[in-house]
């Protein structure tokens, strides 16, 4: 039987999750999110009581397996289309704030 | 299995290095893993990008069967377990070269399971053999490319590589020295190129290794490992291991502890350094990609994969030794690169002779004469100015006594310059060797006459002068005399 | 003669074919209604020119005797479908002004079938919502009002709220919707129209902005079952561009429509009788059961034991998939970009996603990120996928005892805007009856059944076996004939 996950998240967890999700959150938002997420998590917690011994997780909603595509070049060569909606594009590249590696 | 004696001398004694490699090999395919865009190297930025590769809203992945076929054939070549049921997972993280915000990879159910690679630390010595375990091979998407030096405040993103198929070949932590790691990568590269599943071009990034290194006192538990990412040459891999092992030993002996982290290799300095920028909050949140279904392989599919496998380096090497009677060294040199073996086998076929009959001579000629010439000319064997058919003709002319070894070398030089067939050269330049006793006797007579004093010395017991007379005679005949005949006639004339 | 805008899909198609009126007249009439109904905020953008161009084509095709299945029928397209050259926002600021260079398979099929587009329909942001209050383009207001004389603005339901309102207010004879956990059926029930979610994989997801890939399905919303059958036939079909698309021929659902369901066994799942559901819902359900009996069906009490776990299962799987599907909205290649002064890449990501996503979307991304994060995968996501398998197994077992299921579509009638927006879980409970079929990928339809005491529509849901859309629609037709639902919202807008 699985050990259930912790019953509640705190502000630090919310900040960590927000960072993983790359969403900036203000202190106010964090404060509001803590109880909100705890409510929802507390509610979905009830799944822990279901006995799933020997049950395989669902892999395909309608039993079906992957088709294999032929190895043919059928796409590409459409740079203008690819860049059309870019906030910033220069010299055929997408441009992003400089990354220091 | 020989235990490598490579040790690092520390203040507190000897340390052993433990190495595991994750090699990313670009799968040979025309189109990308999940889109129909081309994979060719060196195209204009973002010209080989589909809307799927750029992750536009509502775009969906569709699997390229050839990439799976090549990965399965690779697994078979490494005697690995092929999983008939596998599936793709999403590895979630944000980076400007990763349009979807996740890489489609395989964590929970990889396509290929455990296998192994046999390496030789010394080509001449079967006893230097060692087996390195393969943990798994999974198929995944490559990322795009970031350029930081084009603009003061921007990094530029090129998605041509985004979505190109990679095989990640994960070894077990079985290697114990930089040499073993080097031999492993060379052997893996050789096998991939035999199979045709990867071109092995490390300069173009078709093969990169993540190098996992830890140190321990011999016999003790594994230490904490670091992962040095994307090292793209055998030499750099070996350097990275040496540097990293030394660094860890010094760190530990100075009372520090090794942190499990991602590092970067700096080829200029020959050093590795921490890559903190990528370290922040690593939590990939892998889960099965709901846009894709489980991948199930049919018997027919697997059968075709197996049937289409070529003879692999080890088998070829064994056959060369046992059937052609080549030395271990010659066999390993000729089988290391698929192109060499292909050229050598075309050469044998062209001689029309039985392998055992001509194999030895052919292998010696390729390794000494041909390789020597190609090195001089700075050409690869595929660019050889002399074709296998021409080489075969030359070997035949030696075999049937038309040419002596010396003449053969002359003829070969001319072949290299003119590209002419050896027979034509022999004909035109009259380089045929002669066994015409009459002519040879005349020359011998002249030589003895011109060296009456030496003849006397010889006759008075200075037999080592015999070689001198042979030399003089050959010289006088421009090397075209059959050495055997010359010997016989000289003995007669001098007795 | 009745106004052209009072006609449904079949009537318009046939009228144009018979020359009773021209396609142009129809397009103009609906364009006019759309223009008059701004207060409802059902559309994000109007595209009258598209509808007119298609109408022109239809009239020409009629002249040349080459009419197509939907020639002359103008439709509304939910803003989740990428439409080439027409802004596609998914109801989000993140995609404000985004103009796809590609057409979704579903909208493309409808246009190829001769349909025109009246506009892009408002919706909950990224289809996350059950009241259309999460749209970045404002609430959609239901054309319905309570009979208590109060003018409280009501929700049309969600996420296909604009779709529902447009059909109910006669702004379009038919529209596309998408259903991830009830987003077609619940709004259809709330505004007294018919909405159908086909078997997962019937309609391609290519070009449909993804919310939760293993659940998302497109479907038609229209005035009645026949209109849904006609539209679904045009929308369905194998698409090599979607790996989860079913490689099956499209049945002739309309031609095979029949309300003769004698001998069909209709199951009534006892677990769907839940606490706190207004007795009006039970009453209309009982009425529906009676109608099915009258139609000659055999009613059987059945059990789907894991029903109560469906909603929490859904609220793990859907947010988990969404947290990953929405990672591509990062301000790099399209859509909104916010550059804070501390202008690093990470800051750009965080500012862009903070500004581009609304509260509910952020909430679900956070939940999804959390349940997938280190240490929780097995306890949450994997557990949910196992329970999901049990829920599907429940249905499999029940098909041994019956052919179809009859249940309420939603646990209440439409509520007032703002009434539940501060209580996520109360909002989520709207889909308690809709979600199980979504988790199992089964076809399900919501048909109008009657009005509650406040004069608001209530709908019932018919769920069928995978691929048995025909059985579902036939039962829906039998139900429709007996319900004789002719109520409509009095125009006040
Ligand atoms: Mg790695
Ligand atoms: Zn990898």
PDB file of N, CA, C and O in Angstrom, chain B residues 371-418:
ATOM      1  N   UNK B 371      47.826   2.015 -46.714  1.00  0.00           N
ATOM      2  CA  UNK B 371      47.670   2.982 -45.615  1.00  0.00           C
ATOM      3  C   UNK B 371      48.810   3.990 -45.623  1.00  0.00           C
ATOM      4  O   UNK B 371      48.611   5.183 -45.424  1.00  0.00           O
ATOM      5  N   UNK B 372      50.035   3.503 -45.882  1.00  0.00           N
ATOM      6  CA  UNK B 372      51.186   4.408 -45.916  1.00  0.00           C
ATOM      7  C   UNK B 372      50.946   5.513 -46.933  1.00  0.00           C
ATOM      8  O   UNK B 372      51.085   6.705 -46.633  1.00  0.00           O
ATOM      9  N   UNK B 373      50.532   5.098 -48.133  1.00  0.00           N
ATOM     10  CA  UNK B 373      50.301   6.071 -49.209  1.00  0.00           C
ATOM     11  C   UNK B 373      49.174   7.030 -48.825  1.00  0.00           C
ATOM     12  O   UNK B 373      49.301   8.254 -48.963  1.00  0.00           O
ATOM     13  N   UNK B 374      48.077   6.482 -48.311  1.00  0.00           N
ATOM     14  CA  UNK B 374      46.929   7.332 -47.967  1.00  0.00           C
ATOM     15  C   UNK B 374      47.319   8.348 -46.890  1.00  0.00           C
ATOM     16  O   UNK B 374      46.934   9.516 -46.954  1.00  0.00           O
ATOM     17  N   UNK B 375      48.116   7.914 -45.912  1.00  0.00           N
ATOM     18  CA  UNK B 375      48.577   8.861 -44.888  1.00  0.00           C
ATOM     19  C   UNK B 375      49.352   9.990 -45.540  1.00  0.00           C
ATOM     20  O   UNK B 375      49.106  11.160 -45.262  1.00  0.00           O
ATOM     21  N   UNK B 376      50.294   9.599 -46.445  1.00  0.00           N
ATOM     22  CA  UNK B 376      51.089  10.616 -47.143  1.00  0.00           C
ATOM     23  C   UNK B 376      50.163  11.609 -47.839  1.00  0.00           C
ATOM     24  O   UNK B 376      50.321  12.816 -47.743  1.00  0.00           O
ATOM     25  N   UNK B 377      49.163  11.082 -48.533  1.00  0.00           N
ATOM     26  CA  UNK B 377      48.265  11.933 -49.332  1.00  0.00           C
ATOM     27  C   UNK B 377      47.178  12.573 -48.490  1.00  0.00           C
ATOM     28  O   UNK B 377      46.388  13.393 -48.968  1.00  0.00           O
ATOM     29  N   UNK B 378      47.097  12.175 -47.216  1.00  0.00           N
ATOM     30  CA  UNK B 378      46.054  12.720 -46.353  1.00  0.00           C
ATOM     31  C   UNK B 378      44.663  12.387 -46.872  1.00  0.00           C
ATOM     32  O   UNK B 378      43.738  13.197 -46.836  1.00  0.00           O
ATOM     33  N   UNK B 379      44.502  11.184 -47.418  1.00  0.00           N
ATOM     34  CA  UNK B 379      43.198  10.766 -47.941  1.00  0.00           C
ATOM     35  C   UNK B 379      42.620   9.623 -47.106  1.00  0.00           C
ATOM     36  O   UNK B 379      43.363   8.834 -46.522  1.00  0.00           O
ATOM     37  N   UNK B 380      41.275   9.557 -47.094  1.00  0.00           N
ATOM     38  CA  UNK B 380      40.630   8.407 -46.444  1.00  0.00           C
ATOM     39  C   UNK B 380      40.590   7.253 -47.448  1.00  0.00           C
ATOM     40  O   UNK B 380      40.788   7.468 -48.648  1.00  0.00           O
ATOM     41  N   UNK B 381      40.310   6.068 -46.932  1.00  0.00           N
ATOM     42  CA  UNK B 381      40.323   4.903 -47.824  1.00  0.00           C
ATOM     43  C   UNK B 381      39.250   5.030 -48.910  1.00  0.00           C
ATOM     44  O   UNK B 381      39.421   4.556 -50.026  1.00  0.00           O
ATOM     45  N   UNK B 382      38.135   5.737 -48.594  1.00  0.00           N
ATOM     46  CA  UNK B 382      37.099   5.919 -49.613  1.00  0.00           C
ATOM     47  C   UNK B 382      37.595   6.819 -50.747  1.00  0.00           C
ATOM     48  O   UNK B 382      37.102   6.749 -51.863  1.00  0.00           O
ATOM     49  N   UNK B 383      38.603   7.681 -50.421  1.00  0.00           N
ATOM     50  CA  UNK B 383      39.124   8.603 -51.441  1.00  0.00           C
ATOM     51  C   UNK B 383      40.361   8.031 -52.130  1.00  0.00           C
ATOM     52  O   UNK B 383      41.041   8.732 -52.879  1.00  0.00           O
ATOM     53  N   UNK B 384      40.671   6.767 -51.859  1.00  0.00           N
ATOM     54  CA  UNK B 384      41.901   6.170 -52.388  1.00  0.00           C
ATOM     55  C   UNK B 384      41.961   6.286 -53.913  1.00  0.00           C
ATOM     56  O   UNK B 384      41.020   5.934 -54.609  1.00  0.00           O
ATOM     57  N   UNK B 385      43.095   6.807 -54.433  1.00  0.00           N
ATOM     58  CA  UNK B 385      43.255   6.926 -55.879  1.00  0.00           C
ATOM     59  C   UNK B 385      43.345   5.561 -56.554  1.00  0.00           C
ATOM     60  O   UNK B 385      43.157   5.437 -57.766  1.00  0.00           O
ATOM     61  N   UNK B 386      43.646   4.546 -55.778  1.00  0.00           N
ATOM     62  CA  UNK B 386      43.746   3.181 -56.308  1.00  0.00           C
ATOM     63  C   UNK B 386      42.504   2.397 -55.893  1.00  0.00           C
ATOM     64  O   UNK B 386      42.157   2.353 -54.713  1.00  0.00           O
ATOM     65  N   UNK B 387      41.837   1.787 -56.872  1.00  0.00           N
ATOM     66  CA  UNK B 387      40.608   1.053 -56.581  1.00  0.00           C
ATOM     67  C   UNK B 387      40.928  -0.362 -56.095  1.00  0.00           C
ATOM     68  O   UNK B 387      42.026  -0.868 -56.367  1.00  0.00           O
ATOM     69  N   UNK B 388      39.976  -1.002 -55.401  1.00  0.00           N
ATOM     70  CA  UNK B 388      40.205  -2.387 -54.978  1.00  0.00           C
ATOM     71  C   UNK B 388      40.577  -3.276 -56.171  1.00  0.00           C
ATOM     72  O   UNK B 388      41.491  -4.091 -56.078  1.00  0.00           O
ATOM     73  N   UNK B 389      39.926  -3.052 -57.315  1.00  0.00           N
ATOM     74  CA  UNK B 389      40.207  -3.882 -58.505  1.00  0.00           C
ATOM     75  C   UNK B 389      41.671  -3.708 -58.928  1.00  0.00           C
ATOM     76  O   UNK B 389      42.384  -4.676 -59.191  1.00  0.00           O
ATOM     77  N   UNK B 390      42.144  -2.462 -58.924  1.00  0.00           N
ATOM     78  CA  UNK B 390      43.539  -2.207 -59.323  1.00  0.00           C
ATOM     79  C   UNK B 390      44.503  -2.832 -58.319  1.00  0.00           C
ATOM     80  O   UNK B 390      45.518  -3.427 -58.679  1.00  0.00           O
ATOM     81  N   UNK B 391      44.124  -2.712 -57.006  1.00  0.00           N
ATOM     82  CA  UNK B 391      44.972  -3.325 -55.975  1.00  0.00           C
ATOM     83  C   UNK B 391      45.057  -4.822 -56.190  1.00  0.00           C
ATOM     84  O   UNK B 391      46.136  -5.426 -56.101  1.00  0.00           O
ATOM     85  N   UNK B 392      43.910  -5.424 -56.519  1.00  0.00           N
ATOM     86  CA  UNK B 392      43.862  -6.883 -56.724  1.00  0.00           C
ATOM     87  C   UNK B 392      44.772  -7.273 -57.884  1.00  0.00           C
ATOM     88  O   UNK B 392      45.543  -8.234 -57.818  1.00  0.00           O
ATOM     89  N   UNK B 393      44.721  -6.481 -58.953  1.00  0.00           N
ATOM     90  CA  UNK B 393      45.549  -6.764 -60.131  1.00  0.00           C
ATOM     91  C   UNK B 393      47.029  -6.735 -59.748  1.00  0.00           C
ATOM     92  O   UNK B 393      47.805  -7.625 -60.095  1.00  0.00           O
ATOM     93  N   UNK B 394      47.398  -5.733 -58.938  1.00  0.00           N
ATOM     94  CA  UNK B 394      48.792  -5.604 -58.505  1.00  0.00           C
ATOM     95  C   UNK B 394      49.210  -6.839 -57.708  1.00  0.00           C
ATOM     96  O   UNK B 394      50.250  -7.456 -57.961  1.00  0.00           O
ATOM     97  N   UNK B 395      48.317  -7.240 -56.758  1.00  0.00           N
ATOM     98  CA  UNK B 395      48.643  -8.417 -55.928  1.00  0.00           C
ATOM     99  C   UNK B 395      48.821  -9.655 -56.804  1.00  0.00           C
ATOM    100  O   UNK B 395      49.731 -10.462 -56.601  1.00  0.00           O
ATOM    101  N   UNK B 396      47.991  -9.779 -57.837  1.00  0.00           N
ATOM    102  CA  UNK B 396      48.084 -10.954 -58.714  1.00  0.00           C
ATOM    103  C   UNK B 396      49.415 -10.960 -59.468  1.00  0.00           C
ATOM    104  O   UNK B 396      50.062 -11.991 -59.614  1.00  0.00           O
ATOM    105  N   UNK B 397      49.839  -9.770 -59.913  1.00  0.00           N
ATOM    106  CA  UNK B 397      51.095  -9.678 -60.662  1.00  0.00           C
ATOM    107  C   UNK B 397      52.274 -10.110 -59.785  1.00  0.00           C
ATOM    108  O   UNK B 397      53.241 -10.693 -60.265  1.00  0.00           O
ATOM    109  N   UNK B 398      52.169  -9.827 -58.480  1.00  0.00           N
ATOM    110  CA  UNK B 398      53.228 -10.273 -57.563  1.00  0.00           C
ATOM    111  C   UNK B 398      53.117 -11.786 -57.388  1.00  0.00           C
ATOM    112  O   UNK B 398      54.084 -12.534 -57.512  1.00  0.00           O
ATOM    113  N   UNK B 399      51.873 -12.235 -57.176  1.00  0.00           N
ATOM    114  CA  UNK B 399      51.649 -13.660 -56.898  1.00  0.00           C
ATOM    115  C   UNK B 399      52.147 -14.533 -58.046  1.00  0.00           C
ATOM    116  O   UNK B 399      52.775 -15.562 -57.835  1.00  0.00           O
ATOM    117  N   UNK B 400      51.932 -14.087 -59.299  1.00  0.00           N
ATOM    118  CA  UNK B 400      52.347 -14.951 -60.422  1.00  0.00           C
ATOM    119  C   UNK B 400      53.775 -14.661 -60.864  1.00  0.00           C
ATOM    120  O   UNK B 400      54.207 -15.035 -61.945  1.00  0.00           O
ATOM    121  N   UNK B 401      54.517 -13.912 -60.050  1.00  0.00           N
ATOM    122  CA  UNK B 401      55.933 -13.720 -60.317  1.00  0.00           C
ATOM    123  C   UNK B 401      56.239 -12.666 -61.349  1.00  0.00           C
ATOM    124  O   UNK B 401      57.397 -12.386 -61.667  1.00  0.00           O
ATOM    125  N   UNK B 402      55.188 -12.013 -61.901  1.00  0.00           N
ATOM    126  CA  UNK B 402      55.437 -10.961 -62.892  1.00  0.00           C
ATOM    127  C   UNK B 402      56.207  -9.811 -62.254  1.00  0.00           C
ATOM    128  O   UNK B 402      57.076  -9.208 -62.866  1.00  0.00           O
ATOM    129  N   UNK B 403      55.861  -9.510 -61.015  1.00  0.00           N
ATOM    130  CA  UNK B 403      56.543  -8.413 -60.328  1.00  0.00           C
ATOM    131  C   UNK B 403      57.216  -8.900 -59.062  1.00  0.00           C
ATOM    132  O   UNK B 403      56.654  -9.714 -58.322  1.00  0.00           O
ATOM    133  N   UNK B 404      58.388  -8.373 -58.791  1.00  0.00           N
ATOM    134  CA  UNK B 404      59.038  -8.621 -57.502  1.00  0.00           C
ATOM    135  C   UNK B 404      58.459  -7.623 -56.514  1.00  0.00           C
ATOM    136  O   UNK B 404      57.823  -6.641 -56.921  1.00  0.00           O
ATOM    137  N   UNK B 405      58.731  -7.826 -55.237  1.00  0.00           N
ATOM    138  CA  UNK B 405      58.246  -6.883 -54.232  1.00  0.00           C
ATOM    139  C   UNK B 405      58.708  -5.477 -54.559  1.00  0.00           C
ATOM    140  O   UNK B 405      57.937  -4.518 -54.524  1.00  0.00           O
ATOM    141  N   UNK B 406      59.976  -5.344 -54.926  1.00  0.00           N
ATOM    142  CA  UNK B 406      60.524  -4.021 -55.234  1.00  0.00           C
ATOM    143  C   UNK B 406      59.784  -3.398 -56.408  1.00  0.00           C
ATOM    144  O   UNK B 406      59.341  -2.253 -56.353  1.00  0.00           O
ATOM    145  N   UNK B 407      59.618  -4.201 -57.479  1.00  0.00           N
ATOM    146  CA  UNK B 407      58.914  -3.671 -58.652  1.00  0.00           C
ATOM    147  C   UNK B 407      57.486  -3.275 -58.281  1.00  0.00           C
ATOM    148  O   UNK B 407      56.982  -2.228 -58.692  1.00  0.00           O
ATOM    149  N   UNK B 408      56.862  -4.132 -57.467  1.00  0.00           N
ATOM    150  CA  UNK B 408      55.470  -3.870 -57.081  1.00  0.00           C
ATOM    151  C   UNK B 408      55.365  -2.494 -56.425  1.00  0.00           C
ATOM    152  O   UNK B 408      54.471  -1.706 -56.735  1.00  0.00           O
ATOM    153  N   UNK B 409      56.344  -2.171 -55.548  1.00  0.00           N
ATOM    154  CA  UNK B 409      56.313  -0.864 -54.893  1.00  0.00           C
ATOM    155  C   UNK B 409      56.446   0.248 -55.929  1.00  0.00           C
ATOM    156  O   UNK B 409      55.693   1.226 -55.900  1.00  0.00           O
ATOM    157  N   UNK B 410      57.349   0.064 -56.890  1.00  0.00           N
ATOM    158  CA  UNK B 410      57.493   1.091 -57.944  1.00  0.00           C
ATOM    159  C   UNK B 410      56.169   1.266 -58.677  1.00  0.00           C
ATOM    160  O   UNK B 410      55.671   2.377 -58.868  1.00  0.00           O
ATOM    161  N   UNK B 411      55.612   0.129 -59.109  1.00  0.00           N
ATOM    162  CA  UNK B 411      54.366   0.176 -59.885  1.00  0.00           C
ATOM    163  C   UNK B 411      53.273   0.880 -59.080  1.00  0.00           C
ATOM    164  O   UNK B 411      52.550   1.745 -59.588  1.00  0.00           O
ATOM    165  N   UNK B 412      53.177   0.561 -57.803  1.00  0.00           N
ATOM    166  CA  UNK B 412      52.132   1.155 -56.946  1.00  0.00           C
ATOM    167  C   UNK B 412      52.285   2.682 -56.917  1.00  0.00           C
ATOM    168  O   UNK B 412      51.300   3.415 -57.058  1.00  0.00           O
ATOM    169  N   UNK B 413      53.544   3.152 -56.789  1.00  0.00           N
ATOM    170  CA  UNK B 413      53.766   4.608 -56.777  1.00  0.00           C
ATOM    171  C   UNK B 413      53.224   5.228 -58.052  1.00  0.00           C
ATOM    172  O   UNK B 413      52.534   6.257 -58.032  1.00  0.00           O
ATOM    173  N   UNK B 414      53.506   4.560 -59.181  1.00  0.00           N
ATOM    174  CA  UNK B 414      53.047   5.103 -60.470  1.00  0.00           C
ATOM    175  C   UNK B 414      51.517   5.076 -60.534  1.00  0.00           C
ATOM    176  O   UNK B 414      50.865   6.018 -60.996  1.00  0.00           O
ATOM    177  N   UNK B 415      50.946   3.990 -60.003  1.00  0.00           N
ATOM    178  CA  UNK B 415      49.472   3.897 -59.961  1.00  0.00           C
ATOM    179  C   UNK B 415      48.891   5.092 -59.207  1.00  0.00           C
ATOM    180  O   UNK B 415      47.925   5.722 -59.640  1.00  0.00           O
ATOM    181  N   UNK B 416      49.519   5.421 -58.078  1.00  0.00           N
ATOM    182  CA  UNK B 416      49.026   6.526 -57.258  1.00  0.00           C
ATOM    183  C   UNK B 416      49.058   7.837 -58.038  1.00  0.00           C
ATOM    184  O   UNK B 416      48.138   8.642 -57.978  1.00  0.00           O
ATOM    185  N   UNK B 417      50.135   8.016 -58.818  1.00  0.00           N
ATOM    186  CA  UNK B 417      50.271   9.274 -59.562  1.00  0.00           C
ATOM    187  C   UNK B 417      49.311   9.316 -60.745  1.00  0.00           C
ATOM    188  O   UNK B 417      48.570  10.275 -60.949  1.00  0.00           O
ATOM    189  N   UNK B 418      49.318   8.214 -61.536  1.00  0.00           N
ATOM    190  CA  UNK B 418      48.601   8.239 -62.820  1.00  0.00           C
ATOM    191  C   UNK B 418      47.197   7.669 -62.742  1.00  0.00           C
ATOM    192  O   UNK B 418      46.355   7.965 -63.576  1.00  0.00           O
TER     193      UNK B 418
END
